[in-house]
Amino acid sequence: MNEIWFAGGIVADGSGAAPSPADVCVRDGVIIRIGTAPADATTIDLDGMLLTPGLIDAHVHLGLSSPIRAQFGFQLSAAEIAADIFTTASRTLDAGFTTVRDTGGIDGGVVDVIAKGKVRGPRVLSCGPVQCQTGGHGYYGAAWEPTELWETHHIPGLAALSLMAGNADELRRNVRESFRRGATFLKLCVTGGVVGGHDSLDDTQFTSAEIAVAVEEAAARGTYVTVHAHNNAGIRNAVEAGVRCVEHGTDIDEPTATLMREHDVALVPTFAVIEQIMDPEALDVDPSTRDRLADTRRRMVEALRISRAARVRIGLGSDLLGAGQHRRGEELRLRAELESPMQALVSATSVNADILGIGDDVGMLRVGMAADMVAWARNPLDDARVFADPDMAAFVVKGGRIMKGDTR
């Protein structure tokens, strides 16, 4: 493949360093030079646009791209669910996200067809089904529905939200089944959650010994466990069991943040989903779900502040649900309001890549790294609302291929 120079742009490389003018040369999907393009080079003129690494969303649910109650109520065909998943994947790429970590909902077939280029989408890392305690968060069957019927909601190769375990042996079996289906990491729900009617945020789920079983199985495959966790008791159980990452972390206090830092456990806060759930027109959920959100955002903001002060690695995830996932960059806008646009960008690029274990390949604009890049029509570091507008992602490059943008 010929060398292509992305020239005339301002580079924000994902490290947090001040942006500076530079041209970026790409060959065979890899950045091979950063400097000044030769006069005779094949170039794409960025005309002063800000060039950033491709964004990474560390908490997505592609498999929950349909109206939730309709999907789990058997009201939608597999074809419609598939159409919604692939539409969301395409829109995610168009919004500037070249990598996502799917934290529950898709089965391995979705990852495969995107990787093969049969449908448009970002690079996808997936845990497969979430590992859940029987009757705990992640179970959305009707109250009268026997637990053993839950897996009839799965669509092999397409959608599989969660697997239920009543003890450590069942969890080990389910974890191994998830790896068989292609999972590259594991996710456990270790506290109650917001979207679900069978538990509360104060509940803890799975014991430390049970969580350790998943950690052991993940370590045997050279990977890690992340956990859905809101309260400190559940977080501490998970940290002591050896997990690598905490999702949400709503009530993290100073001792818990210190424990996370000592064990090098990262945090992925999720603010966009809170706004989504609070908007009755944005998401079709049971109205009681919104009652659970009272004071949640304020507590999550405080947890972010405490974790930052404790020097915890802090990534970024949107956790968007249902059909309204096209403005995934809202998470960066919200984080920018709490910290800064540059901090939001760093969390969504180099920090997320590090958390996901792919920091040697993506997350920064450096020689030798994959050419995942976004050129922004307006500078999001001046106005973070740009991150939230998919139309502002003028060029999206994934692995050296231009996936969005007019090269004429």
mmCIF file of N, CA and C in Angstrom, residues 132-134 165-169 171 188-191 203-215 225 227 233-243:
data_model
loop_
_atom_site.group_PDB
_atom_site.id
_atom_site.type_symbol
_atom_site.label_atom_id
_atom_site.label_comp_id
_atom_site.label_asym_id
_atom_site.label_seq_id
_atom_site.Cartn_x
_atom_site.Cartn_y
_atom_site.Cartn_z
ATOM 1 N N CYS A 132 -23.676 -12.982 36.037
ATOM 2 C CA CYS A 132 -24.588 -12.431 37.037
ATOM 3 C C CYS A 132 -24.983 -13.476 38.070
ATOM 4 N N GLN A 133 -25.245 -12.990 39.261
ATOM 5 C CA GLN A 133 -25.770 -13.827 40.334
ATOM 6 C C GLN A 133 -27.232 -14.140 40.033
ATOM 7 N N THR A 134 -27.663 -15.327 40.321
ATOM 8 C CA THR A 134 -29.060 -15.689 40.099
ATOM 9 C C THR A 134 -29.974 -14.649 40.734
ATOM 10 N N ALA A 165 -25.569 -17.457 37.620
ATOM 11 C CA ALA A 165 -24.851 -18.463 38.404
ATOM 12 C C ALA A 165 -25.306 -18.398 39.850
ATOM 13 N N GLY A 166 -25.571 -19.578 40.436
ATOM 14 C CA GLY A 166 -25.998 -19.639 41.829
ATOM 15 C C GLY A 166 -24.890 -19.966 42.799
ATOM 16 N N ASN A 167 -23.716 -20.346 42.274
ATOM 17 C CA ASN A 167 -22.588 -20.674 43.146
ATOM 18 C C ASN A 167 -21.306 -20.614 42.322
ATOM 19 N N ALA A 168 -20.171 -20.855 42.971
ATOM 20 C CA ALA A 168 -18.877 -20.715 42.316
ATOM 21 C C ALA A 168 -18.699 -21.697 41.165
ATOM 22 N N ASP A 169 -19.203 -22.910 41.329
ATOM 23 C CA ASP A 169 -19.052 -23.901 40.263
ATOM 24 C C ASP A 169 -19.834 -23.494 39.021
ATOM 25 N N LEU A 171 -20.606 -20.433 38.223
ATOM 26 C CA LEU A 171 -19.914 -19.286 37.660
ATOM 27 C C LEU A 171 -18.728 -19.741 36.817
ATOM 28 N N LEU A 188 -18.422 -9.025 35.552
ATOM 29 C CA LEU A 188 -19.336 -9.529 36.579
ATOM 30 C C LEU A 188 -20.138 -8.367 37.135
ATOM 31 N N CYS A 189 -21.371 -8.617 37.494
ATOM 32 C CA CYS A 189 -22.161 -7.653 38.257
ATOM 33 C C CYS A 189 -22.017 -8.001 39.735
ATOM 34 N N VAL A 190 -21.404 -7.096 40.519
ATOM 35 C CA VAL A 190 -21.146 -7.401 41.929
ATOM 36 C C VAL A 190 -21.954 -6.516 42.876
ATOM 37 N N THR A 191 -22.795 -5.637 42.317
ATOM 38 C CA THR A 191 -23.786 -4.902 43.115
ATOM 39 C C THR A 191 -25.057 -4.801 42.299
ATOM 40 N N ASP A 203 -27.260 -3.406 47.257
ATOM 41 C CA ASP A 203 -27.010 -4.851 47.309
ATOM 42 C C ASP A 203 -25.587 -5.177 46.878
ATOM 43 N N THR A 204 -24.991 -6.165 47.524
ATOM 44 C CA THR A 204 -23.774 -6.769 46.991
ATOM 45 C C THR A 204 -24.141 -8.116 46.391
ATOM 46 N N GLN A 205 -23.431 -8.485 45.329
ATOM 47 C CA GLN A 205 -23.731 -9.724 44.616
ATOM 48 C C GLN A 205 -22.430 -10.438 44.294
ATOM 49 N N PHE A 206 -22.415 -11.739 44.447
ATOM 50 C CA PHE A 206 -21.232 -12.589 44.394
ATOM 51 C C PHE A 206 -20.336 -12.300 45.600
ATOM 52 N N THR A 207 -19.808 -13.336 46.188
ATOM 53 C CA THR A 207 -18.842 -13.200 47.282
ATOM 54 C C THR A 207 -17.447 -12.977 46.700
ATOM 55 N N SER A 208 -16.526 -12.561 47.554
ATOM 56 C CA SER A 208 -15.141 -12.395 47.095
ATOM 57 C C SER A 208 -14.587 -13.706 46.554
ATOM 58 N N ALA A 209 -14.940 -14.808 47.197
ATOM 59 C CA ALA A 209 -14.456 -16.116 46.739
ATOM 60 C C ALA A 209 -15.004 -16.456 45.362
ATOM 61 N N GLU A 210 -16.257 -16.103 45.114
ATOM 62 C CA GLU A 210 -16.846 -16.358 43.798
ATOM 63 C C GLU A 210 -16.207 -15.466 42.737
ATOM 64 N N ILE A 211 -16.005 -14.196 43.076
ATOM 65 C CA ILE A 211 -15.358 -13.286 42.121
ATOM 66 C C ILE A 211 -13.964 -13.793 41.783
ATOM 67 N N ALA A 212 -13.272 -14.324 42.781
ATOM 68 C CA ALA A 212 -11.912 -14.830 42.576
ATOM 69 C C ALA A 212 -11.873 -15.987 41.585
ATOM 70 N N VAL A 213 -12.952 -16.747 41.498
ATOM 71 C CA VAL A 213 -13.028 -17.827 40.516
ATOM 72 C C VAL A 213 -12.946 -17.253 39.102
ATOM 73 N N ALA A 214 -13.697 -16.173 38.857
ATOM 74 C CA ALA A 214 -13.652 -15.540 37.536
ATOM 75 C C ALA A 214 -12.276 -14.948 37.262
ATOM 76 N N VAL A 215 -11.674 -14.338 38.288
ATOM 77 C CA VAL A 215 -10.328 -13.780 38.133
ATOM 78 C C VAL A 215 -9.331 -14.883 37.776
ATOM 79 N N VAL A 225 -10.753 -9.230 34.596
ATOM 80 C CA VAL A 225 -12.160 -9.078 34.975
ATOM 81 C C VAL A 225 -12.440 -7.610 35.279
ATOM 82 N N VAL A 227 -15.857 -5.135 36.698
ATOM 83 C CA VAL A 227 -17.101 -5.360 37.441
ATOM 84 C C VAL A 227 -18.014 -4.151 37.377
ATOM 85 N N ALA A 233 -18.936 -1.640 49.356
ATOM 86 C CA ALA A 233 -18.759 -3.022 49.809
ATOM 87 C C ALA A 233 -18.513 -3.941 48.622
ATOM 88 N N GLY A 234 -19.310 -3.782 47.570
ATOM 89 C CA GLY A 234 -19.122 -4.601 46.379
ATOM 90 C C GLY A 234 -17.799 -4.315 45.689
ATOM 91 N N ILE A 235 -17.423 -3.030 45.629
ATOM 92 C CA ILE A 235 -16.152 -2.662 44.997
ATOM 93 C C ILE A 235 -14.985 -3.287 45.749
ATOM 94 N N ARG A 236 -15.019 -3.197 47.074
ATOM 95 C CA ARG A 236 -13.917 -3.738 47.863
ATOM 96 C C ARG A 236 -13.831 -5.267 47.733
ATOM 97 N N ASN A 237 -14.973 -5.931 47.707
ATOM 98 C CA ASN A 237 -14.964 -7.380 47.474
ATOM 99 C C ASN A 237 -14.240 -7.709 46.169
ATOM 100 N N ALA A 238 -14.556 -6.927 45.132
ATOM 101 C CA ALA A 238 -13.993 -7.192 43.811
ATOM 102 C C ALA A 238 -12.498 -6.878 43.763
ATOM 103 N N VAL A 239 -12.109 -5.756 44.347
ATOM 104 C CA VAL A 239 -10.689 -5.376 44.345
ATOM 105 C C VAL A 239 -9.862 -6.423 45.082
ATOM 106 N N GLU A 240 -10.363 -6.857 46.233
ATOM 107 C CA GLU A 240 -9.628 -7.848 47.014
ATOM 108 C C GLU A 240 -9.566 -9.199 46.306
ATOM 109 N N ALA A 241 -10.526 -9.441 45.407
ATOM 110 C CA ALA A 241 -10.518 -10.698 44.648
ATOM 111 C C ALA A 241 -9.600 -10.635 43.432
ATOM 112 N N GLY A 242 -9.142 -9.420 43.060
ATOM 113 C CA GLY A 242 -8.159 -9.318 41.990
ATOM 114 C C GLY A 242 -8.646 -8.787 40.667
ATOM 115 N N VAL A 243 -9.782 -8.089 40.626
ATOM 116 C CA VAL A 243 -10.255 -7.551 39.345
ATOM 117 C C VAL A 243 -9.375 -6.388 38.906
#
